[in-house]
Coordinates of C-alpha atoms and ligand atoms in Angstrom, one line a residue:
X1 CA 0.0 0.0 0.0
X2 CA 3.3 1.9 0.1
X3 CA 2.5 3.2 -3.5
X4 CA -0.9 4.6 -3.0
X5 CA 1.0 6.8 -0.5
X6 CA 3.6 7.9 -3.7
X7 CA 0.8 8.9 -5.9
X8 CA 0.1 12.5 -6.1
X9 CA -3.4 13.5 -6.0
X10 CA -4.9 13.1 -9.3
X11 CA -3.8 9.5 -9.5
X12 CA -4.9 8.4 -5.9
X13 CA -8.5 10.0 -7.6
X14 CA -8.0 8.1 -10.7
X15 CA -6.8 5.2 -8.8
X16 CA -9.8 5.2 -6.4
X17 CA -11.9 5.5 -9.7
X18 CA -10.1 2.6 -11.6
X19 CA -10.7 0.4 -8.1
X20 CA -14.9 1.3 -8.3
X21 CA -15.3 0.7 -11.4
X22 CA -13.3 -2.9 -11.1
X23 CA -15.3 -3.7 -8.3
X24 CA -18.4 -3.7 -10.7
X25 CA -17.7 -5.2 -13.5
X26 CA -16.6 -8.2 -11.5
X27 CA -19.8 -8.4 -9.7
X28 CA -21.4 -7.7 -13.4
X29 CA -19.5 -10.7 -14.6
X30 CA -19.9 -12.9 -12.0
X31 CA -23.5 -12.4 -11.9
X32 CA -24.2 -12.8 -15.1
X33 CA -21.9 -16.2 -14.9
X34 CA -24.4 -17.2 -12.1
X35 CA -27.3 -16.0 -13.5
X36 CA -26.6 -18.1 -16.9
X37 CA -26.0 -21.3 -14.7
X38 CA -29.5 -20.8 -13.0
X39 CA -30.8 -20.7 -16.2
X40 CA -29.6 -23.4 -17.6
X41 CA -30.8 -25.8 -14.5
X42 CA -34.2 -24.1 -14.9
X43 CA -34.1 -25.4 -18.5
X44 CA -33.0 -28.8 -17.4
X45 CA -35.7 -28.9 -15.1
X46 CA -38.2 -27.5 -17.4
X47 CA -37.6 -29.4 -20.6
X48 CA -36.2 -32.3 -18.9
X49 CA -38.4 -33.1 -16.3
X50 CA -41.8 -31.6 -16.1
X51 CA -42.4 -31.1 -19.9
X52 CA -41.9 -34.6 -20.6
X53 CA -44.2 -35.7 -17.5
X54 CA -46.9 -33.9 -19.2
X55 CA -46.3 -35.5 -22.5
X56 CA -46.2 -38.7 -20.8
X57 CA -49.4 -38.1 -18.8
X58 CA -51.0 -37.0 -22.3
X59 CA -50.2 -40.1 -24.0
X60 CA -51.2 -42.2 -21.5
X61 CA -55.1 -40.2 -21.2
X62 CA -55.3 -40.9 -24.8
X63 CA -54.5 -44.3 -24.9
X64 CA -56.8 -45.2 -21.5
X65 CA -59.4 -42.4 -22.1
X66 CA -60.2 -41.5 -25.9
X67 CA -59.4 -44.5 -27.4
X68 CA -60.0 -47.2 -25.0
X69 CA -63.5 -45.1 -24.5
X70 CA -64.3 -44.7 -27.9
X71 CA -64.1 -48.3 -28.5
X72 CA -66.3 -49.4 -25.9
X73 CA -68.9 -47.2 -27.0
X74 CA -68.4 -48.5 -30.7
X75 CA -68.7 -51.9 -29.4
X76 CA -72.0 -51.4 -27.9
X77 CA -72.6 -48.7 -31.3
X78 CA -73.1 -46.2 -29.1
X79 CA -71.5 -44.0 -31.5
X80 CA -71.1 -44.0 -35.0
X81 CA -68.1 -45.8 -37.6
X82 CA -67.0 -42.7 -39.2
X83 CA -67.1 -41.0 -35.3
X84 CA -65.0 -44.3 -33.9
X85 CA -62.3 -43.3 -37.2
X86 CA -62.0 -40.2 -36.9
X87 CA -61.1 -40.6 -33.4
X88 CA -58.8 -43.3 -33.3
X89 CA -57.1 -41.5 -36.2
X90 CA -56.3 -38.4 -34.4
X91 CA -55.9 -39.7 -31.1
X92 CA -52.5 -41.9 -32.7
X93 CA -51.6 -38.5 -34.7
X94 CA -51.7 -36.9 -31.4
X95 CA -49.5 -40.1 -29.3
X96 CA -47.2 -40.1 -32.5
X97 CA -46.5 -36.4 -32.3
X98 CA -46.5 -36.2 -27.9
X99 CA -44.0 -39.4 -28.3
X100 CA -41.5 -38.0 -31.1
X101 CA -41.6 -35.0 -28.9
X102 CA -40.5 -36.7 -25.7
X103 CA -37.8 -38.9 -27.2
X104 CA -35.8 -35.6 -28.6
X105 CA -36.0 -34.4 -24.8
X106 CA -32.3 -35.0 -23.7
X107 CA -31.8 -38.7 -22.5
X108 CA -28.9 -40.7 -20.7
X109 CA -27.8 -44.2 -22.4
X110 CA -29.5 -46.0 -20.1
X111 CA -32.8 -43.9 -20.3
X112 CA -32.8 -44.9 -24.3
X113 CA -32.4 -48.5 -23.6
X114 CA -36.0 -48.3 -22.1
X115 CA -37.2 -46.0 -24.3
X116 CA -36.6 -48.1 -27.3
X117 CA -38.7 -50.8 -25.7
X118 CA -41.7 -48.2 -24.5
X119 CA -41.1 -47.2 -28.7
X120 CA -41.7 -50.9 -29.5
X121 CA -44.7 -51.5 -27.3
X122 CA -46.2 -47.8 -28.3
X123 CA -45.7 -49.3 -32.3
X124 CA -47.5 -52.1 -31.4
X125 CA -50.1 -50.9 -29.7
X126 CA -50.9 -48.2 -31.8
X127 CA -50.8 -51.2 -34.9
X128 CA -53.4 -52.7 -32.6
X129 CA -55.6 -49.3 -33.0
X130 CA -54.7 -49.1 -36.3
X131 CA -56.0 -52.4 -37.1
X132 CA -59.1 -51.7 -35.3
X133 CA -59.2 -48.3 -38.0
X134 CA -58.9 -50.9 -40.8
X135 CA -61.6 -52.7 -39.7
X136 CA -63.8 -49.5 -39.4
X137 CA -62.8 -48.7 -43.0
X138 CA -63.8 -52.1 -44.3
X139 CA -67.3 -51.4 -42.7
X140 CA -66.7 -54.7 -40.2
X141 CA -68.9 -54.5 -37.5
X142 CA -67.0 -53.8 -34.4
X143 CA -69.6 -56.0 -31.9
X144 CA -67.3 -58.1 -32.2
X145 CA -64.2 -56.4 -30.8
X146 CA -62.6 -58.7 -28.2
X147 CA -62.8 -56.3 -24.9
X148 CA -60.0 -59.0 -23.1
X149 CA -57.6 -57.8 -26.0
X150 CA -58.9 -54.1 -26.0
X151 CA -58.3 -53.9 -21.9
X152 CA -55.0 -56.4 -22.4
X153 CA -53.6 -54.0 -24.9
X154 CA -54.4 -50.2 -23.1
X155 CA -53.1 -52.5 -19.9
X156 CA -49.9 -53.5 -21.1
X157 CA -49.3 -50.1 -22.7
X158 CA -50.6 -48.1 -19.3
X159 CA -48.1 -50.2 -17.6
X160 CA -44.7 -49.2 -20.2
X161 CA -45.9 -45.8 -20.0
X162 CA -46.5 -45.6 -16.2
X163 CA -42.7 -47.1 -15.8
X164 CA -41.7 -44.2 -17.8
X165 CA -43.8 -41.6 -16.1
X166 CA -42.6 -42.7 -12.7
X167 CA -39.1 -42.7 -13.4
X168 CA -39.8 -39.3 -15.2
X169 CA -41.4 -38.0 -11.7
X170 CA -38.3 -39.6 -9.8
X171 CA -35.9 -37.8 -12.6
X172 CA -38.1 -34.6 -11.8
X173 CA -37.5 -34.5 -8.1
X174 CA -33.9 -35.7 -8.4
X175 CA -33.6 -32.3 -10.4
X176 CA -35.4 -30.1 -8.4
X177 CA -33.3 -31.5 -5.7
X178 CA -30.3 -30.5 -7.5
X179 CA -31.6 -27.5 -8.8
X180 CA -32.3 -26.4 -5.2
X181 CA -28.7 -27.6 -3.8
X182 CA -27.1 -25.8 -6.7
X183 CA -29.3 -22.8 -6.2
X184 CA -28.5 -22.5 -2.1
X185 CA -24.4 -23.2 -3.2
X186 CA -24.4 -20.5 -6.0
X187 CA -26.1 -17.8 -3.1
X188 CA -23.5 -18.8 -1.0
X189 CA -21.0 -18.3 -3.4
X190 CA -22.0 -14.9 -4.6
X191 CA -22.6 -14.0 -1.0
X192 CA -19.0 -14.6 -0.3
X193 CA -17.6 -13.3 -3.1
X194 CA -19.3 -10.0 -2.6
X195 CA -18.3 -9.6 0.2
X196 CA -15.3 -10.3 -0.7
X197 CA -15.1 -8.2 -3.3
X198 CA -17.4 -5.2 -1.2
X199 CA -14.6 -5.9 1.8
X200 CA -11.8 -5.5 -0.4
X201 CA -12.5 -2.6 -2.2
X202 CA -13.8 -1.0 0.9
X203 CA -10.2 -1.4 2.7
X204 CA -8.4 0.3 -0.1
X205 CA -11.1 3.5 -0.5
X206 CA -10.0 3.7 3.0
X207 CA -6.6 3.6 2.4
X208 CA -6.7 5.8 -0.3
X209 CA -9.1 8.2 1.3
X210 CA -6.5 8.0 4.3
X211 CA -4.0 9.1 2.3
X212 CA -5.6 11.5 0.6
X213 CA -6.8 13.4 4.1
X214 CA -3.2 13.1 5.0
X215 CA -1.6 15.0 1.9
X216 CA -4.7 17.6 2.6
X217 CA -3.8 17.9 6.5
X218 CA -0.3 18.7 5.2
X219 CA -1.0 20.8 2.7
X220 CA -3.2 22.8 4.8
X221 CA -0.1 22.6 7.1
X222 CA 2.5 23.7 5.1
X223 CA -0.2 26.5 3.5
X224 CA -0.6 28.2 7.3
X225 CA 3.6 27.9 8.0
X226 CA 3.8 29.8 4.8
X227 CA 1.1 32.4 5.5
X228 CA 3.0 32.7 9.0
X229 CA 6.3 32.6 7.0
X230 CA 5.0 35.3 4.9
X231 CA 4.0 37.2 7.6
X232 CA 7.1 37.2 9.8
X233 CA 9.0 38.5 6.1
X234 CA 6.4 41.3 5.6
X235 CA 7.2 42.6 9.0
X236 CA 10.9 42.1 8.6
X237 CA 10.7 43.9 5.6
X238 CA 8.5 46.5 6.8
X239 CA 10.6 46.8 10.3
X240 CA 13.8 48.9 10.9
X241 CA 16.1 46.4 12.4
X242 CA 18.0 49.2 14.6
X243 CA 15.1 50.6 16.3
X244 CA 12.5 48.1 15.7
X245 CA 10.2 51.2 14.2
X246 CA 8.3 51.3 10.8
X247 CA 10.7 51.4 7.9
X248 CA 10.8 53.9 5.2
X249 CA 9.2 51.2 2.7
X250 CA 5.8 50.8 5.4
X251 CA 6.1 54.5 5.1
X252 CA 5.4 54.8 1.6
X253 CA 3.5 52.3 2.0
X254 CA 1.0 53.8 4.7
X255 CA 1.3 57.1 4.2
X256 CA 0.3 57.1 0.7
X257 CA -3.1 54.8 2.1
X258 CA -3.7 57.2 4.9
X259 CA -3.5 60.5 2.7
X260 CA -5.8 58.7 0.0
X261 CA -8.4 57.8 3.4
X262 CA -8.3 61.2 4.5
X263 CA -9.0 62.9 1.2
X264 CA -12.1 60.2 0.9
X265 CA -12.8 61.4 4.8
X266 CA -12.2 65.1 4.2
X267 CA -10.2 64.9 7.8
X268 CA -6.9 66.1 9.3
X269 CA -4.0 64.7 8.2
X270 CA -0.4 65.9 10.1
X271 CA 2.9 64.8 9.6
X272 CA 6.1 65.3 11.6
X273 CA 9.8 65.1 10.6
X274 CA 12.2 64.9 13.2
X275 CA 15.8 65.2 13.0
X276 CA 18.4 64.6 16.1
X277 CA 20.0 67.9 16.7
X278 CA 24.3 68.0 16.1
X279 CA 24.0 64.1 15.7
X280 CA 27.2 64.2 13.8
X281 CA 29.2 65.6 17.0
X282 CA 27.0 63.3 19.3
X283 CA 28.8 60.2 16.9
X284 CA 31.8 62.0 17.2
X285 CA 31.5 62.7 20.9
X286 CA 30.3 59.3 21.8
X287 CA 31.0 56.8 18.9
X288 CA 29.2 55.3 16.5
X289 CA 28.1 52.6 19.1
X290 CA 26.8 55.0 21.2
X291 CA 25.3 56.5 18.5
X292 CA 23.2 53.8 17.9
X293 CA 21.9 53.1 21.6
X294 CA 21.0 57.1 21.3
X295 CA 18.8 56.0 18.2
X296 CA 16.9 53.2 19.6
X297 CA 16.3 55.4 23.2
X298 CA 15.3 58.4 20.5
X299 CA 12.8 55.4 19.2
X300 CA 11.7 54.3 22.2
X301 CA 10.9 58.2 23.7
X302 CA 8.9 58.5 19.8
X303 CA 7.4 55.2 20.4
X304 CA 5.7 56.3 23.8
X305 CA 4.9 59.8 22.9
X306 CA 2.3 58.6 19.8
X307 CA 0.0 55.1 21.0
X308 CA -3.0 55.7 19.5
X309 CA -3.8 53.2 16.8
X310 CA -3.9 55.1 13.8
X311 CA -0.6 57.1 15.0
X312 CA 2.3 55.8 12.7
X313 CA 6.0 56.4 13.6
X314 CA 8.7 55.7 11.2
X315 CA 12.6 55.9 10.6
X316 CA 13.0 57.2 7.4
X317 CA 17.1 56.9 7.5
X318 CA 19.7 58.3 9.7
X319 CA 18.6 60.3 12.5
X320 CA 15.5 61.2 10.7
X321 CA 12.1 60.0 11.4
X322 CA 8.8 60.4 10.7
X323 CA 5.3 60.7 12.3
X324 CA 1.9 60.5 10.1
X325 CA -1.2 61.5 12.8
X326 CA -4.9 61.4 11.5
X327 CA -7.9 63.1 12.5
X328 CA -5.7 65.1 14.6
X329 CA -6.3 69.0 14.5
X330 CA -3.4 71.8 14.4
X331 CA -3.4 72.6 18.0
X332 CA -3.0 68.7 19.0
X333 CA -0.7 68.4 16.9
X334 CA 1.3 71.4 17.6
X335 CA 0.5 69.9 21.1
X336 CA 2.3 66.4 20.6
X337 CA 5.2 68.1 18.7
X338 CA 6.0 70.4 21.5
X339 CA 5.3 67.6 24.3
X340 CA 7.7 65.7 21.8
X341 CA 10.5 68.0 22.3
X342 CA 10.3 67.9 26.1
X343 CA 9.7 64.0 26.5
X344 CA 13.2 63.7 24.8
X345 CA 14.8 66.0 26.6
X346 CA 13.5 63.8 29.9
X347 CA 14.8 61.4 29.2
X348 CA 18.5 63.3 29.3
X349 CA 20.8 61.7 26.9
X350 CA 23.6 63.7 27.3
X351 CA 25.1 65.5 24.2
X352 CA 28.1 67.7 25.6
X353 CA 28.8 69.1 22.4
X354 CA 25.9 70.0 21.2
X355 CA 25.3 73.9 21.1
X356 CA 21.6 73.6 22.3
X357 CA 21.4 71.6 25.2
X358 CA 23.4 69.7 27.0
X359 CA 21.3 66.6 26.1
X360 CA 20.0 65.4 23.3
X361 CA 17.2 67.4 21.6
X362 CA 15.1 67.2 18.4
X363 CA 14.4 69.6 15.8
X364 CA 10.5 68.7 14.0
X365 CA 9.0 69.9 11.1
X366 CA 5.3 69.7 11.1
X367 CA 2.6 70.0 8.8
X368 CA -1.3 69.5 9.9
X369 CA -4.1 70.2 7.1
X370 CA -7.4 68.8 6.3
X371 CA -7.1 66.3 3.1
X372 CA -8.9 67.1 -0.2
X373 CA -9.3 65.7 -3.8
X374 CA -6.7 68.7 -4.6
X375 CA -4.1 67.7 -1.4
X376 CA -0.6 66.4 -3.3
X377 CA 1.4 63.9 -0.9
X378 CA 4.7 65.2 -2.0
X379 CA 4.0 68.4 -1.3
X380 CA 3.4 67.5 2.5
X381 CA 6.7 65.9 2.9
X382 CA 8.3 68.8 1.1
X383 CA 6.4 71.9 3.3
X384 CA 7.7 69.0 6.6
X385 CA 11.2 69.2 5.0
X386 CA 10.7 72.9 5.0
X387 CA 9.5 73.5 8.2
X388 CA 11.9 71.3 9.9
X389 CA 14.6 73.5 7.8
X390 CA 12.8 76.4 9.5
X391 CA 13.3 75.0 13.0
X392 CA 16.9 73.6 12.4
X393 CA 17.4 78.0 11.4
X394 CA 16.1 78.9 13.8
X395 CA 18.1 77.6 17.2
X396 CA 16.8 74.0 16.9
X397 CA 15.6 72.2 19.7
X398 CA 12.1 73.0 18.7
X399 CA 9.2 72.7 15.7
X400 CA 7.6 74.7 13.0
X401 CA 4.1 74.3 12.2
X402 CA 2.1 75.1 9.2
X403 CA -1.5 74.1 7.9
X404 CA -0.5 75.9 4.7
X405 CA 1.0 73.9 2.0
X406 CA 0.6 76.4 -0.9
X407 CA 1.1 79.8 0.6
X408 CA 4.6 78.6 1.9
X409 CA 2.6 80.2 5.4
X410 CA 4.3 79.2 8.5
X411 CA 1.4 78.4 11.3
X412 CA 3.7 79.0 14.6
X413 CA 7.4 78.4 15.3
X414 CA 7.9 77.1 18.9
X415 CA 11.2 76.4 20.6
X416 CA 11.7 74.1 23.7
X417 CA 11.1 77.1 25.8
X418 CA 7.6 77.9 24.7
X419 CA 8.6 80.8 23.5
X420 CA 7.2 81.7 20.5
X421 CA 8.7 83.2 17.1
X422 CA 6.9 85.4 15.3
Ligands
GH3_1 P1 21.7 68.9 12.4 O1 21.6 69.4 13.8 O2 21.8 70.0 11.4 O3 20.7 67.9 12.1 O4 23.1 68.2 12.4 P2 23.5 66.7 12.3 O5 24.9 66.5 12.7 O6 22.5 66.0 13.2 O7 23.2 66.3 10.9 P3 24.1 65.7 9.8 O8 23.1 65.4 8.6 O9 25.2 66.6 9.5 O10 24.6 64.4 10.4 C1 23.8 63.3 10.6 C2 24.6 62.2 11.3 O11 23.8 61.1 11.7 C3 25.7 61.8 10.4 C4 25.8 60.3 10.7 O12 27.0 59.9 11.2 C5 24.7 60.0 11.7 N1 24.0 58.8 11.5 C6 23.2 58.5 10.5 N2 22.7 57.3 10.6 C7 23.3 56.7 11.7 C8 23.2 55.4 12.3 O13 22.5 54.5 11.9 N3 23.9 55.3 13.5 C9 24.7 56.3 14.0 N4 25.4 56.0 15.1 N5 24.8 57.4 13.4 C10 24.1 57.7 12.3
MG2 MG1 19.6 64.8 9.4
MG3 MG1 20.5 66.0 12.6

């Protein structure tokens, strides 16, 4: 059963299909095998047995009714000459044709040894009738008709013919017998053959239909690895591995989605660019080790400043990262950029050389509109770009917010004090 396993799908179907359709045309050939054989002991028990009693039983009513009648009544002229002819006449038509008829029934040797006597006596009985017929056409009265001889003569015959009749009854029940016996054996047979066959072909549908719930549990298997599979790589592929954040590739991704949402929406849209202040002294200051740990706490402070669940933060490279807020207004967001500025700055990671603070601090460029059919997406990351340019001009360690992206308006310019630039 090894190789039911090896075949692939299509064949285990075929195979199972193959196996089916086996199954029935063995029980269709065995059937109609026993069906023939029943037929042919019906015919041997029809034509060999019980139509040959009847012939037998025919003859012997004519011979010891009609005729034996019909010359008793002529003897006593009860009836008339051309009545007792015409009678006798048919009547050995009728023997002649019934006997003829049973002899070219199927017989054994030994059955013909008899018979060819029970023919002899038949010819010479019926030469007695015939005689009789002779007499009748010769206008000889027939008063005179020995009745010893008439009675001697249907005796003898009755006799012969009752010989043959019993042995035909015996014959008759040794058949049916048979029949019977041969009829409860071929049940049997085709009873255990079926099963047989039903057993057989059963096991191996279940085999096959085994086998072919295996290879689906293992497909289905293999399919949900490789949706986790593909999972785990879309995250990895969406995930900066420094800082665990969103990469620039999820931000395309997103940000073009969210923009496209909130022009649908007609809602707020606001996104921040944030740039690490004199990062290039802090590497020099620190190392490029250090540099990194800076990033990932900068991640972490970014991470915990925006937790709602449409807030996005991303590194788009460097020490630059990104911040895409919806359905948030321009004074919320101004808000979380300024709260932003000071969560970092909590967190004191210190940055000797830098010529802001002595820790680290970030410079943001923000830009909060509401999204319409007419809103460009590049033109947001450009005014950010701007405004975080405006903020870097301006002492750093602060943001620059505008809801304009045409006008090239600035909204409000905030350092880390609260102080604001006009
Ligand atoms: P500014 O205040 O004008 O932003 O000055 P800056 O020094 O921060 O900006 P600049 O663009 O001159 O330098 C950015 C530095 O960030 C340069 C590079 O060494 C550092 N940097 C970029 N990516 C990484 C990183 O993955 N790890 C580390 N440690 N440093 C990085
Ligand atoms: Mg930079
Ligand atoms: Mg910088």
């Amino acid at each position: 059963m090894k190789f039911i396993e090896a075949l692939k799908l299509k064949s285990k179907l075929f195979f199972l299909f193959f196996l089916i359709t086996l199954g029935l045309v063995i029980i269709g050939i065995m059937g109609r095998s026993y069906v023939n054989d029943m037929k042919k002991n019906i015919d041997a028990l029809y034509f060999g047995s019980l139509v040959p009693v009847t012939e037998l039983n025919s003859i012997l009513n004519t011979y010891h009714g009609t005729l034996f009648l019909t010359l008793h009544k002529a003897k006593r002229g009860v009836i008339s000459k051309s009545e007792v002819f015409e009678t006798i006449q048919t009547s050995l038509d009728e023997i002649n044709k019934k006997w003829q008829r049973y002899k070219s029934h199927y017989k054994t040797e030994e059955e013909m040894q008899y018979i060819d006597y029970a023919d002899m006596e038949i010819q010479r009985t019926n030469h007695y009738f015939q005689k009789v017929m002779d007499l009748v056409y010769n206008g000889k009265d027939l008063q005179h008709l020995s009745i010893k001889t008439l009675e001697k003569t249907v005796f003898d015959i009755q006799l012969v013919l009752q010989k043959l009749l019993r042995y035909e009854i015996n014959v008759a029940h040794y058949e049916r017998q048979k029949f019977l016996y041969t009829y409860k054996d071929i049940m049997k047979q085709i009873g255990f053959i079926l099963t047989f066959v039903i057993v057989g072909v059963l096991a191996v549908l279940w085999y096959v239909f085994e086998s072919i719930q295996n290879d689906h549990n293992r497909l289905e298997k293999t399919a949900r690895k490789l949706k986790i599979a593909n999972k785990k790589l879309e995250n990895v592929s969406y995930t900066d591995t420094l800082t665990n954040l969103h990469n620039r590739r999820y931000f395309n991704f997103i940000f073009d989605r969210e923009v496209k949402r909130a022009k649908r929406s007609r809602t707020y849209i606001s996104f921040m660019m944030v740039d690490i202040d004199f990062f290039k002294q802090y590497n020099d200051t620190y190392g490029h080790i250090e540099g990194d740990m800076a990033l990932k706490k900068v991640a972490k402070v970014l991470r915990a400043s925006f937790k709602r669940p449409s807030d996005y933060v991303f590194r788009l490279g460097g020490e630059e990262f990104g911040i895409l807020l919806s359905d948030t207004d321009a004074s919320n967001t101004a808000r979380l950029a300024r709260e932003l500025t000071e969560n970092i700055k909590e967190v004191k990671i210190p940055h000797e050389n830098s010529l802001v603070c002595e820790y680290l601090t970030l410079s943001i460029g923000v830009v909060c509109c509401i999204a319409d059919s007419a809103l460009d997406e590049e033109v947001i990351i450009s005014r950010a770009d701007e405004m975080l340019y405006k903020a870097k001009e301006t002492g750093r360690d602060r943001y620059v917010i505008t809801t304009d992206l045409s006008k090239n308006e600035i909204l409000m310019e905030e350092c880390a004090t609260q102080e604001q630039i006009a």
